[in-house]
Short mmCIF file of C-alpha atoms in Angstrom, two decimals:
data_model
loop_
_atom_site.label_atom_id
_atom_site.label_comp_id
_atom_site.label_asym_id
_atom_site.label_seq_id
_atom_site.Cartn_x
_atom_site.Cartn_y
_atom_site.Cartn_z
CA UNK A 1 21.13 34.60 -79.08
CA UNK A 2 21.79 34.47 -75.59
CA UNK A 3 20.57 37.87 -74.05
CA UNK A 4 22.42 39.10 -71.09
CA UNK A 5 19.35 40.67 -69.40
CA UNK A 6 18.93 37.71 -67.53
CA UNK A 7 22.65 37.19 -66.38
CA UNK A 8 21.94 41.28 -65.06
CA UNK A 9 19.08 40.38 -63.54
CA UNK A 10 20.96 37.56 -61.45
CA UNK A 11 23.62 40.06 -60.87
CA UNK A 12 21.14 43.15 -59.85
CA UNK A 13 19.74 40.75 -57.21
CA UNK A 14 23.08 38.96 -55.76
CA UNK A 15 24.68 42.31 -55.57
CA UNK A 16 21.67 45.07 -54.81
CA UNK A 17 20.65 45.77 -51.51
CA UNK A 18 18.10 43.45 -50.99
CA UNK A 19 15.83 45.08 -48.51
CA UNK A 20 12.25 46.57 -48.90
CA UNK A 21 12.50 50.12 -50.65
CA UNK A 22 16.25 50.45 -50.44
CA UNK A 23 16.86 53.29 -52.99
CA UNK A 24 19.73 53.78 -55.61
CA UNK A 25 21.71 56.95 -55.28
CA UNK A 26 20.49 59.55 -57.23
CA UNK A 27 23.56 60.26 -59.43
CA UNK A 28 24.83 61.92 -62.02
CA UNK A 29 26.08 59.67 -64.25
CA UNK A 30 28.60 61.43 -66.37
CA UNK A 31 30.05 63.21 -63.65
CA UNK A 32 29.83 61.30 -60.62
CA UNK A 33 29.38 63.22 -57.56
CA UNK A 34 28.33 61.60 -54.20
CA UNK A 35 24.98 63.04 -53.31
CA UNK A 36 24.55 60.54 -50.56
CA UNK A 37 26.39 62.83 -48.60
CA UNK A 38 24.59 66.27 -49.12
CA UNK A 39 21.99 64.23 -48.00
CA UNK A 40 23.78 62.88 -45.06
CA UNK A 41 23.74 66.81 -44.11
CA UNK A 42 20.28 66.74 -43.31
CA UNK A 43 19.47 69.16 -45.66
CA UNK A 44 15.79 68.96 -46.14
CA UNK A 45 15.52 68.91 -50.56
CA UNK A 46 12.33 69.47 -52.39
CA UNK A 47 12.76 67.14 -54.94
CA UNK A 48 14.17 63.82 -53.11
CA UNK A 49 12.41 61.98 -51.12
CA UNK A 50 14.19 61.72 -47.90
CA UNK A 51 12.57 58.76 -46.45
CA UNK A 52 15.70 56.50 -46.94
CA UNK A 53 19.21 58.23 -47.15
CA UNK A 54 20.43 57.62 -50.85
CA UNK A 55 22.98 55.19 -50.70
CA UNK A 56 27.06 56.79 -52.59
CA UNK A 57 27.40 56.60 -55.87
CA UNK A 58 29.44 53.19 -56.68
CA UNK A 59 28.41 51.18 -53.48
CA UNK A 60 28.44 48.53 -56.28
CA UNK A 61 31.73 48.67 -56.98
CA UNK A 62 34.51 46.03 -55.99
CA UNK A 63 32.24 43.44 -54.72
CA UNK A 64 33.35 40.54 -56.43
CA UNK A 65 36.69 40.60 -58.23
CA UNK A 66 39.79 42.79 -59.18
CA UNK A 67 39.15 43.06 -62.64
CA UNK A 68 40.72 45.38 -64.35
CA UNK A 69 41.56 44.73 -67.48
CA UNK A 70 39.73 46.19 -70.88
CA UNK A 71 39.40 49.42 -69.47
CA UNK A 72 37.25 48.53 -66.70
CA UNK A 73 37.39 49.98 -63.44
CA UNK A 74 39.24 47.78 -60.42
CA UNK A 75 36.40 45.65 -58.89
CA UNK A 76 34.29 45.25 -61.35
CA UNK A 77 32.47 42.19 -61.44
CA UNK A 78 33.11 39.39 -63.84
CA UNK A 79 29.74 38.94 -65.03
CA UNK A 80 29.87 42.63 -66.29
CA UNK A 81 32.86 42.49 -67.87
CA UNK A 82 31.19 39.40 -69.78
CA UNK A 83 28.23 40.86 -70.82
CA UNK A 84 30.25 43.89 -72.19
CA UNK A 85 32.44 41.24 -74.40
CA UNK A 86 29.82 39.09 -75.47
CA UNK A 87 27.74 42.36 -76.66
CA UNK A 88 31.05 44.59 -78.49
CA UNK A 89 31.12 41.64 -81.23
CA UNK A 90 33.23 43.88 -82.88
CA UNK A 91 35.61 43.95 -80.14
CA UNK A 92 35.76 48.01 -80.46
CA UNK A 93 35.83 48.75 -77.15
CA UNK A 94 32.11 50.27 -77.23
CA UNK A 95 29.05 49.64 -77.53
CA UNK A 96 26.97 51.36 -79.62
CA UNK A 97 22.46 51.65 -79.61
CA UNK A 98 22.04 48.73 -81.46
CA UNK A 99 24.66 46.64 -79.58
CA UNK A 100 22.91 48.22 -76.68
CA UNK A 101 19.45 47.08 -77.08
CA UNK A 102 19.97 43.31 -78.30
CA UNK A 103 21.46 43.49 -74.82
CA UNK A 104 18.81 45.02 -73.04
CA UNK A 105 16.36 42.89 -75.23
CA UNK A 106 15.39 39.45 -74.55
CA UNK A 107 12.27 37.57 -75.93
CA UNK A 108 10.09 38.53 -72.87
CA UNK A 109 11.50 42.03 -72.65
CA UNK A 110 12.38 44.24 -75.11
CA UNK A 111 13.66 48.02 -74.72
CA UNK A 112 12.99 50.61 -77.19
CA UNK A 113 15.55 52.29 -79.24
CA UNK A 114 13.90 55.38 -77.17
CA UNK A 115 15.13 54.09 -73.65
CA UNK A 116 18.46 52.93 -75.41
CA UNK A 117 18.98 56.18 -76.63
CA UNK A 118 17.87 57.69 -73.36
CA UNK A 119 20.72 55.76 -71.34
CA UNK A 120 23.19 56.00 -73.77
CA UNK A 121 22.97 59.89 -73.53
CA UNK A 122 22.00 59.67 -69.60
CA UNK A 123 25.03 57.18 -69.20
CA UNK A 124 27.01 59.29 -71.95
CA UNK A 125 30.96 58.64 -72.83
CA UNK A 126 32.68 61.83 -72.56
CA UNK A 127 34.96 60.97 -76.07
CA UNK A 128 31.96 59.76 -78.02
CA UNK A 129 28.68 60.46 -76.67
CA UNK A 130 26.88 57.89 -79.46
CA UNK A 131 28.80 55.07 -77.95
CA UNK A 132 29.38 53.26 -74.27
CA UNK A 133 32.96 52.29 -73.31
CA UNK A 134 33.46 50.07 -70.20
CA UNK A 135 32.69 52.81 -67.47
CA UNK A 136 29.59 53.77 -68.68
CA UNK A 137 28.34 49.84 -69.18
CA UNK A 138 29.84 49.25 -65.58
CA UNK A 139 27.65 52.24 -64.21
CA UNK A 140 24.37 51.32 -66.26
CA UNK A 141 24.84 47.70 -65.53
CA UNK A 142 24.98 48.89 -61.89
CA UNK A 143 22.60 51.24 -62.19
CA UNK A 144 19.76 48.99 -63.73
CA UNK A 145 20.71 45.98 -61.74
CA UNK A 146 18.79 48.50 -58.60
CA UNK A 147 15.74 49.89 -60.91
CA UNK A 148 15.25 46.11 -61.85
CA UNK A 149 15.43 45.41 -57.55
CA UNK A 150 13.16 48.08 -57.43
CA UNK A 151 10.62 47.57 -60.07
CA UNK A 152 10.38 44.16 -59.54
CA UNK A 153 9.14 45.00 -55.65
CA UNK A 154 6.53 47.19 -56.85
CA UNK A 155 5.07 44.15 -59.17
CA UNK A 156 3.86 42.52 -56.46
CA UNK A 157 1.86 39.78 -58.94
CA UNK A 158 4.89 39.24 -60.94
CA UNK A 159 2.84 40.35 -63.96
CA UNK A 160 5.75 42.43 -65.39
CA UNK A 161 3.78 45.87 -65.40
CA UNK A 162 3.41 48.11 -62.41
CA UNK A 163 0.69 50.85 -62.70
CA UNK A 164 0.79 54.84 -61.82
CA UNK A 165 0.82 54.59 -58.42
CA UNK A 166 3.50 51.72 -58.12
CA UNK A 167 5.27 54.12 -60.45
CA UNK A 168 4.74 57.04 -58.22
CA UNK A 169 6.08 55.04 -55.20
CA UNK A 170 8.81 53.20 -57.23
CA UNK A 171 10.57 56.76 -58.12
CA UNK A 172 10.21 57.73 -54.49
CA UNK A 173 11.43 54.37 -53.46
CA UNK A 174 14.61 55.54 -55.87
CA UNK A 175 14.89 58.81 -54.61
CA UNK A 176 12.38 61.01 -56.83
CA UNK A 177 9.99 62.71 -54.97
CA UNK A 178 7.98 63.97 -58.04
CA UNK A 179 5.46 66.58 -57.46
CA UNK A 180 2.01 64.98 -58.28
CA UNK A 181 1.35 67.70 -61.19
CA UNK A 182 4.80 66.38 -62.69
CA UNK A 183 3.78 62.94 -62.04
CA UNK A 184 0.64 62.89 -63.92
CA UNK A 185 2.32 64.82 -66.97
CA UNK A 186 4.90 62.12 -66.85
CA UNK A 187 1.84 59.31 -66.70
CA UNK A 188 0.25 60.99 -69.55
CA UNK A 189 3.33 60.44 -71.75
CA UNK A 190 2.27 56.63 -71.88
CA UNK A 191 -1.54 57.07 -71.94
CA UNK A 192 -2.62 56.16 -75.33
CA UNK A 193 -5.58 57.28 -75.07
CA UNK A 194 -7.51 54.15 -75.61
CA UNK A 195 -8.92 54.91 -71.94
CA UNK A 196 -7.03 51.64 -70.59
CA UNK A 197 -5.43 52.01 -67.37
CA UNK A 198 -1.63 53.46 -68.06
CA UNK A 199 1.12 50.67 -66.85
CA UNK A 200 4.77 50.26 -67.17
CA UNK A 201 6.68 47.47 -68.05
CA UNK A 202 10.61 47.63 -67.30
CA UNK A 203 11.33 49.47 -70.23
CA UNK A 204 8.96 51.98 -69.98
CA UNK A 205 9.86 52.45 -66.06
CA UNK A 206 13.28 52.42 -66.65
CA UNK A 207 12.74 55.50 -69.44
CA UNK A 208 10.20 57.48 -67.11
CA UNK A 209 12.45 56.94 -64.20
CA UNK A 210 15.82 58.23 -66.28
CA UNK A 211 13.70 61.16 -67.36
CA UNK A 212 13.36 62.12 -63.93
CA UNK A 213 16.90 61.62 -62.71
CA UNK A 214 18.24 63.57 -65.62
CA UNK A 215 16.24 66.42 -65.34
CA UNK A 216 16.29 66.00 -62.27
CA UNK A 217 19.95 66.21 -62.24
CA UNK A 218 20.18 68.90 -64.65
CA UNK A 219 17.91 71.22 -62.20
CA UNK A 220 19.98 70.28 -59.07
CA UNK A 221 23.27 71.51 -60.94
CA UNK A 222 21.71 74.99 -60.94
CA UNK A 223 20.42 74.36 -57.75
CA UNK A 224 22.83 73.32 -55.43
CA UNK A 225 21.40 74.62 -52.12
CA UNK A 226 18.26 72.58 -52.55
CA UNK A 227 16.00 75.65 -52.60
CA UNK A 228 13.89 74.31 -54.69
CA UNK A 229 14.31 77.11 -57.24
CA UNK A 230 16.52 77.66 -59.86
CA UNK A 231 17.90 80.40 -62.23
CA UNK A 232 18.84 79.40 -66.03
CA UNK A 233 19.85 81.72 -68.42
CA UNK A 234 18.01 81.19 -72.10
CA UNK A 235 21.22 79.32 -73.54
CA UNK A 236 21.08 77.17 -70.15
CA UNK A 237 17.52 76.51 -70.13
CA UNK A 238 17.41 75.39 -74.04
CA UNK A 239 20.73 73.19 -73.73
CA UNK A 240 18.96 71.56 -70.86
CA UNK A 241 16.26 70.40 -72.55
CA UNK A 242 16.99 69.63 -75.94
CA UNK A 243 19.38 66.28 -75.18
CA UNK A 244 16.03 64.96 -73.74
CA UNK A 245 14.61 65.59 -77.10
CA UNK A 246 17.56 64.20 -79.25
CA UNK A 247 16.93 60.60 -77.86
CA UNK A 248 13.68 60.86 -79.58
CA UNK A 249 15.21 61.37 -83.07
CA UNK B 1 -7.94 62.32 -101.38
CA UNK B 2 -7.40 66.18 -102.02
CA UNK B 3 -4.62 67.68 -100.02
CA UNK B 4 -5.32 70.55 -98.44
CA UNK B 5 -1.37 71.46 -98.39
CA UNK B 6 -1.67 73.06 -102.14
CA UNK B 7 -4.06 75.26 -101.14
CA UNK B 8 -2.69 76.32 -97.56
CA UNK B 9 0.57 76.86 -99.71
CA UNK B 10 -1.33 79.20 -101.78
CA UNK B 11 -3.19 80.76 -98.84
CA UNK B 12 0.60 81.62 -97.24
CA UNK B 13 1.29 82.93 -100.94
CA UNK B 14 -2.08 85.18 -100.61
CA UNK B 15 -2.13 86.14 -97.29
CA UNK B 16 0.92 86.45 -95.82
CA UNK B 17 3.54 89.23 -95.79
CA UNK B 18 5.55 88.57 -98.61
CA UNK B 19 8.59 91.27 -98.13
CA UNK B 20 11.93 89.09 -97.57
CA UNK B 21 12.92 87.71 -93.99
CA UNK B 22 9.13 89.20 -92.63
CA UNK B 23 8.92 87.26 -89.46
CA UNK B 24 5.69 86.05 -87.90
CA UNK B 25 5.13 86.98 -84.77
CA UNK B 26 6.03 84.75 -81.68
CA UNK B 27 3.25 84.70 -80.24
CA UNK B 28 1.97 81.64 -77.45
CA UNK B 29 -0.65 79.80 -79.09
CA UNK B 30 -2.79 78.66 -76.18
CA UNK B 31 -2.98 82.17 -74.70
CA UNK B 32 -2.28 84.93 -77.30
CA UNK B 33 -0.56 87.57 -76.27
CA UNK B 34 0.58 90.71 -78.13
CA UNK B 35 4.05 90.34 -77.89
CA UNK B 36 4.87 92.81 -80.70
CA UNK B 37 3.49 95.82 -79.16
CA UNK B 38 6.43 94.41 -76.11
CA UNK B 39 8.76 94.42 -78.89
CA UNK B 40 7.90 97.83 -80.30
CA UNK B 41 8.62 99.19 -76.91
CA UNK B 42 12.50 98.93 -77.93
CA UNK B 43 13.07 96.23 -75.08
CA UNK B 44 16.60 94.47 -76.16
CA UNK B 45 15.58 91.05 -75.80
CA UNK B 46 18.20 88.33 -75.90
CA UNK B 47 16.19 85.65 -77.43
CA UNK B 48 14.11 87.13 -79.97
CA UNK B 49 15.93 88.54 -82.84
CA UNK B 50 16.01 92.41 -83.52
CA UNK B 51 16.35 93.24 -86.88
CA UNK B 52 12.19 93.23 -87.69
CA UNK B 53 9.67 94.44 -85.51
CA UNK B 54 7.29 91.15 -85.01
CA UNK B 55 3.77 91.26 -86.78
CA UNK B 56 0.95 91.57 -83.89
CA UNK B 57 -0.49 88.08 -83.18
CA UNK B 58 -3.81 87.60 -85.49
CA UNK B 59 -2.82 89.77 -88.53
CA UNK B 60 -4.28 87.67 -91.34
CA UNK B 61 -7.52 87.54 -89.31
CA UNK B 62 -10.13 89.75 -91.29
CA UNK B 63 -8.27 89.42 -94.46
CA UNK B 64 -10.99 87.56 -96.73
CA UNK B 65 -14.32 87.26 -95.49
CA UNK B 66 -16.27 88.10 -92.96
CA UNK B 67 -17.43 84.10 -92.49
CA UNK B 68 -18.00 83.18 -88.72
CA UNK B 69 -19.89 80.09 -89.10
CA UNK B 70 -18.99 76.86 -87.24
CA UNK B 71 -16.91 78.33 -84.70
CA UNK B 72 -14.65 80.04 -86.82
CA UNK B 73 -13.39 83.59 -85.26
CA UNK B 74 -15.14 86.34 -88.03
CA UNK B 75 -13.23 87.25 -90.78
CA UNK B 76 -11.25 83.56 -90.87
CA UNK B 77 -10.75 83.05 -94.87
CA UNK B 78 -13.29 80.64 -96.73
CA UNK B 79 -10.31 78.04 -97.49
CA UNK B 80 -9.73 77.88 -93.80
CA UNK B 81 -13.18 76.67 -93.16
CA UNK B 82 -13.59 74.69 -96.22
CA UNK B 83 -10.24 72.83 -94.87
CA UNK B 84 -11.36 72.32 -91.70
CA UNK B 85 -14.43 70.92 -93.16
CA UNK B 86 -13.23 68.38 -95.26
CA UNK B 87 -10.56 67.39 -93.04
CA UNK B 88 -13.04 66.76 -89.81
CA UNK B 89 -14.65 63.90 -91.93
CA UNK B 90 -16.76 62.95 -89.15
CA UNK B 91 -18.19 66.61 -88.75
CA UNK B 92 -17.64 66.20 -84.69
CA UNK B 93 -15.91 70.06 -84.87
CA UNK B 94 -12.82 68.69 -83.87
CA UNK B 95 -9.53 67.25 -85.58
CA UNK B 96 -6.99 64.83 -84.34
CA UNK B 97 -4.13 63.53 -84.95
CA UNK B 98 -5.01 61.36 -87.54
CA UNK B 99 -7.10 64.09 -89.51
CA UNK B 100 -4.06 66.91 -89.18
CA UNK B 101 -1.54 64.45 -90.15
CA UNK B 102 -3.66 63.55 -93.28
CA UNK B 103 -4.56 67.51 -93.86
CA UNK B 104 -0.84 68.03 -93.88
CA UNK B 105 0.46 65.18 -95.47
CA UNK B 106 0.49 65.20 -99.41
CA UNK B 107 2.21 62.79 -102.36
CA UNK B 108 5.90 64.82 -102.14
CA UNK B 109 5.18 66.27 -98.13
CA UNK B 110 4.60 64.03 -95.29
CA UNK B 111 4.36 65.33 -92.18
CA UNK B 112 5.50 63.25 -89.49
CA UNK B 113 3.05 62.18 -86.40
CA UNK B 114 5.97 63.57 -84.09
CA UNK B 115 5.47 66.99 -85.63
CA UNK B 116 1.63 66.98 -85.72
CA UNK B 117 1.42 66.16 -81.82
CA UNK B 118 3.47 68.87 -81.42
CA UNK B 119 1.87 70.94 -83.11
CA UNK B 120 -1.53 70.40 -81.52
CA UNK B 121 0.11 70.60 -78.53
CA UNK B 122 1.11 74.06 -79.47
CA UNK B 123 -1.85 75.01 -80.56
CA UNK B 124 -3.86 73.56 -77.97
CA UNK B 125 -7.77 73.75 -77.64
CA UNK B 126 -7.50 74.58 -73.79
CA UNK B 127 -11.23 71.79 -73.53
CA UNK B 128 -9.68 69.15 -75.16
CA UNK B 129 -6.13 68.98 -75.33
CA UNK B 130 -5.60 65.90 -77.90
CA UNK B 131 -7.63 67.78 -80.55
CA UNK B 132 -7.90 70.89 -82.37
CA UNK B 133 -11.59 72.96 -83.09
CA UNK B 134 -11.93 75.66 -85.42
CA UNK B 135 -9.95 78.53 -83.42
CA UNK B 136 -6.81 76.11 -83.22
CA UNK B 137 -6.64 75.10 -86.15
CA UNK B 138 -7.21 78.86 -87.60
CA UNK B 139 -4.22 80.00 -85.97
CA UNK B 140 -2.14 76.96 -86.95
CA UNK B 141 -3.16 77.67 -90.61
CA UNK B 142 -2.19 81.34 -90.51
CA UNK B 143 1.10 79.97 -88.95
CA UNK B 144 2.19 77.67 -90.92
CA UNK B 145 1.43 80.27 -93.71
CA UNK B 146 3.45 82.04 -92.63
CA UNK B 147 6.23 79.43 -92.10
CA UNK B 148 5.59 78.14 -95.49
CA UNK B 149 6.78 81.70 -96.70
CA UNK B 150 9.84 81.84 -94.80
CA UNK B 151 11.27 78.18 -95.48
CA UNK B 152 10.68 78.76 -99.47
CA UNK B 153 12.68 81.96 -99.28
CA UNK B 154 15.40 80.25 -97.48
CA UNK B 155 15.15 77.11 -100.32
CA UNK B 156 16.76 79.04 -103.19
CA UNK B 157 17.30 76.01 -105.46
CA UNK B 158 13.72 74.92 -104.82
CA UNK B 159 15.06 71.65 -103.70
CA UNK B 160 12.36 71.04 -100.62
CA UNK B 161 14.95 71.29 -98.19
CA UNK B 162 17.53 73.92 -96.38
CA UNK B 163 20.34 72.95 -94.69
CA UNK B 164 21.89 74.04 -91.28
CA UNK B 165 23.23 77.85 -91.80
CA UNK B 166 19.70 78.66 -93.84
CA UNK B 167 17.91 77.27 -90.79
CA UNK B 168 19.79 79.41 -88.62
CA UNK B 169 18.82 82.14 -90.85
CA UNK B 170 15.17 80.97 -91.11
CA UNK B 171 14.69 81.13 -86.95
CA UNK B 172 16.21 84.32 -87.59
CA UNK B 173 13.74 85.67 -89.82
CA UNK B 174 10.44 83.57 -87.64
CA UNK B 175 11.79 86.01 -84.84
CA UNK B 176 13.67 83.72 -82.79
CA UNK B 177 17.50 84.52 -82.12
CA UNK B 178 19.07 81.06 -80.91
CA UNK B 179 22.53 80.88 -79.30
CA UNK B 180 24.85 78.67 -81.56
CA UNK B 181 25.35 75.99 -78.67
CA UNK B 182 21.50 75.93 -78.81
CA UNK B 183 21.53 75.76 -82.71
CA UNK B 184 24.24 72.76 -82.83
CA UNK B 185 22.26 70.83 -79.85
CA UNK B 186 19.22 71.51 -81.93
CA UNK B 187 20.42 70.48 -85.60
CA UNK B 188 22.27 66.91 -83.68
CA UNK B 189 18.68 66.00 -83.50
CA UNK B 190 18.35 65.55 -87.05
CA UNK B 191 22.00 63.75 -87.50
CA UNK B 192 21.26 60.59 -88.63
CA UNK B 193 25.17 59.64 -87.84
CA UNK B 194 25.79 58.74 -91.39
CA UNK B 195 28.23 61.78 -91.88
CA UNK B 196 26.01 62.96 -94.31
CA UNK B 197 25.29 66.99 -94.30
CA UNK B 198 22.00 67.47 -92.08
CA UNK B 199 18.96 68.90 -94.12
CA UNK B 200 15.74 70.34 -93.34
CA UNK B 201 12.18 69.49 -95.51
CA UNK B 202 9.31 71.43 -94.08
CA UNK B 203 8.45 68.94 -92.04
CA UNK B 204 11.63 69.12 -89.67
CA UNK B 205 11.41 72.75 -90.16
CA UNK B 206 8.30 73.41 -88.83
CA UNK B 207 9.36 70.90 -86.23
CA UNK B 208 12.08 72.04 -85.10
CA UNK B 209 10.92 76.07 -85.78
CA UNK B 210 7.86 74.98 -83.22
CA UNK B 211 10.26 73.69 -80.91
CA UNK B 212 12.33 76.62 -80.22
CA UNK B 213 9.11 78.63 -80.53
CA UNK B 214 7.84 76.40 -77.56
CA UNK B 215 10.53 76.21 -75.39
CA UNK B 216 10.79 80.13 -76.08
CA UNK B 217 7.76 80.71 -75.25
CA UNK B 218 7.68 79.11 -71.90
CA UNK B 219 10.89 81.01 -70.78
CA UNK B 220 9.58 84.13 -71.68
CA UNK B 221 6.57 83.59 -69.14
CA UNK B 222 8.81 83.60 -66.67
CA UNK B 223 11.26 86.41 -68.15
CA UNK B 224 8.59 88.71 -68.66
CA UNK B 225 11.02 91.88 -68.75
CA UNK B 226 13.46 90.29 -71.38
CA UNK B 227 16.55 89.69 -68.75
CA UNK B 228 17.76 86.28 -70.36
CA UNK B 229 17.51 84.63 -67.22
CA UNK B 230 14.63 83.02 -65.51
CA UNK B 231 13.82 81.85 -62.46
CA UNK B 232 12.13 77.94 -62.21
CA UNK B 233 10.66 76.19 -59.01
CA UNK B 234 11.47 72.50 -59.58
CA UNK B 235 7.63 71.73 -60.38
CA UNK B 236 7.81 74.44 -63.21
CA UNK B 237 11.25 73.11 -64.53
CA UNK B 238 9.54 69.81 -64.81
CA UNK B 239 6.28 70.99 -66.16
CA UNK B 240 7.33 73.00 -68.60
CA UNK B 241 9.68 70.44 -70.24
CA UNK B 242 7.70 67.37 -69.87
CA UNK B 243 4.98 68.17 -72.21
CA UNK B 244 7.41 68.45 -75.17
CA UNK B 245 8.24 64.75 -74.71
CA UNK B 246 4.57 64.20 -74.51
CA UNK B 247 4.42 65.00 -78.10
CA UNK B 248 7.20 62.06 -78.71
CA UNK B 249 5.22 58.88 -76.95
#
């Protein structure tokens, strides 16, 4: 079959900022809020890097055509809207985790149902969370086309893997200033122990990395002064935390 | 090969409390704590459930014998050690993953790798994180015991398996009071989308029991007076939740 992750890849790089270390925004995807400009506030955060200003949610958007048929929103780019029809063979209107993944998937790269899972849930479908309907593709397309921009700068030999410090400079190149404690609990998710030297393809990145924006996410809703700190009920703490798990299942 | 799961069923049997809905006590594995003396106190707490008094951490130490041998605390029963022994096959002190999945595992009860990491990350040996030694895997049998005890009551047609409302009433009786958002997040873990009722075995019980206790746990470290709420930097938000995906990679 004809896999669409290299059609994205095309796209990430035609449409992506192209220059060194430009990060994505750090956004929430199911309720898009424009964190570019807290940021643009000067507010010094604890958890974002601040070395580039995060570029608004949706600076994607409208850069090609005026699409908007199928649900999709105005602007969004053929190639999208393609990949979306070519991968709901059912024609539902969604696409569900195993739709998801032969798209993701391609002989040379192949995402886990773990990652698929992940974004489906990150990237969730307010109606039907198991299932993505044309916003959520348009914002993961988007969304991946600048992790793949970014990843693919941090594998300098083109070898497809970037190791634990590439990883640590990739999230802050996205936004993610991760505390190095956090970063080497996060590293240790992938060591298996075999006492090889942990690396990351682009699956594996891309699930680290949407770990870290979604709880990353999740702490900065209870935290919107950028403190630093942040107070969670029980009920709050334990409905944060178990979505992360129920990708897993 | 011998299981060792007949005879840790008949240990529970032996040694536990066997008065209905007697909960063990929630106690944090790597650093035990006496959290029932807290509870006796008459502190309304709004996570742990009320309606028993918790059992003191260690009470089925000292029950047996007063064997001390091989790094066993004194008093640890003879079918704990002989266990441990035949389950550390390559007498190194120490069990892994491999060894606790097999000790576990028998013809009609698998335990799943996913629920032995987490439970040696529970029950954590604080030297050597990825394995358990005789201490660890002392207080995982007493436990599980324990566990064993209350997920039989809760199986009234003997069928291996409770469903939703009995687990409910099971985290009830282990001591741990969940808020019903909490329980619904918790029980869409095990929904295997096929619109089929969701069911426990012992397996996802004790998964999903060590879980809570977990997650529990670590908010009550930093709600030591029992408020419901807790305060998180973002380095402790991360920390805390990044080790229970650990036990998933």
């Amino acid at each position: 079959m004809a896999s669409f992750f290299g059609r994205f890849t095309s796209h990430s790089s035609s449409s992506s900022n192209s220059k060194p270390h430009a990060p994505s925004a750090p956004y929430a995807p199911s309720a898009p809020e424009v964190h570019g400009h807290e940021h643009s506030h000067g507010t010094a955060s604890p958890y974002f890097s601040e070395h580039h200003p995060p570029q608004p949610y949706g600076s994607n958007y409208g850069a090609v055509s005026s699409y908007g048929s199928y649900g999709f929103p105005p602007g969004t780019p053929p190639e999208v809207i393609r990949s979306f029809q070519m991968v709901d063979r059912d024609g539902s209107g969604f696409i569900d985790e195993n739709e998801l993944q032969q798209a993701l998937s391609s002989g040379y790269q192949r995402f886990s149902l773990r990652t698929v899972r992940l974004l489906i849930f990150l990237f969730r479908n307010p109606v039907d969370s198991s299932r993505m309907g044309p916003n959520e593709f348009t914002a993961l397309w988007n969304c991946l086309g600048q992790w793949r921009g970014t990843f693919e700068r941090y594998d300098r030999d083109r070898s497809g893997k970037i190791d634990a410090l590439e990883m640590r400079d990739a999230l802050y190149g996205l936004g993610y200033a991760v505390p190095s404690s956090v970063l080497e609990l996060l590293i240790s998710l992938y060591d298996d122990r075999s006492g090889r030297r942990v690396e990351f393809n682009f699956d594996s990145f891309v699930e680290c990395g949407m770990i870290v924006k979604g709880l990353t996410e999740k702490f900065k809703e209870k935290d919107r002064h950028y403190t630093g700190s942040a107070t969670l009920t029980y009920e709050d703490f334990m409905s944060t935390i178990l979505p992360f798990l129920v990708s897993y299942s």
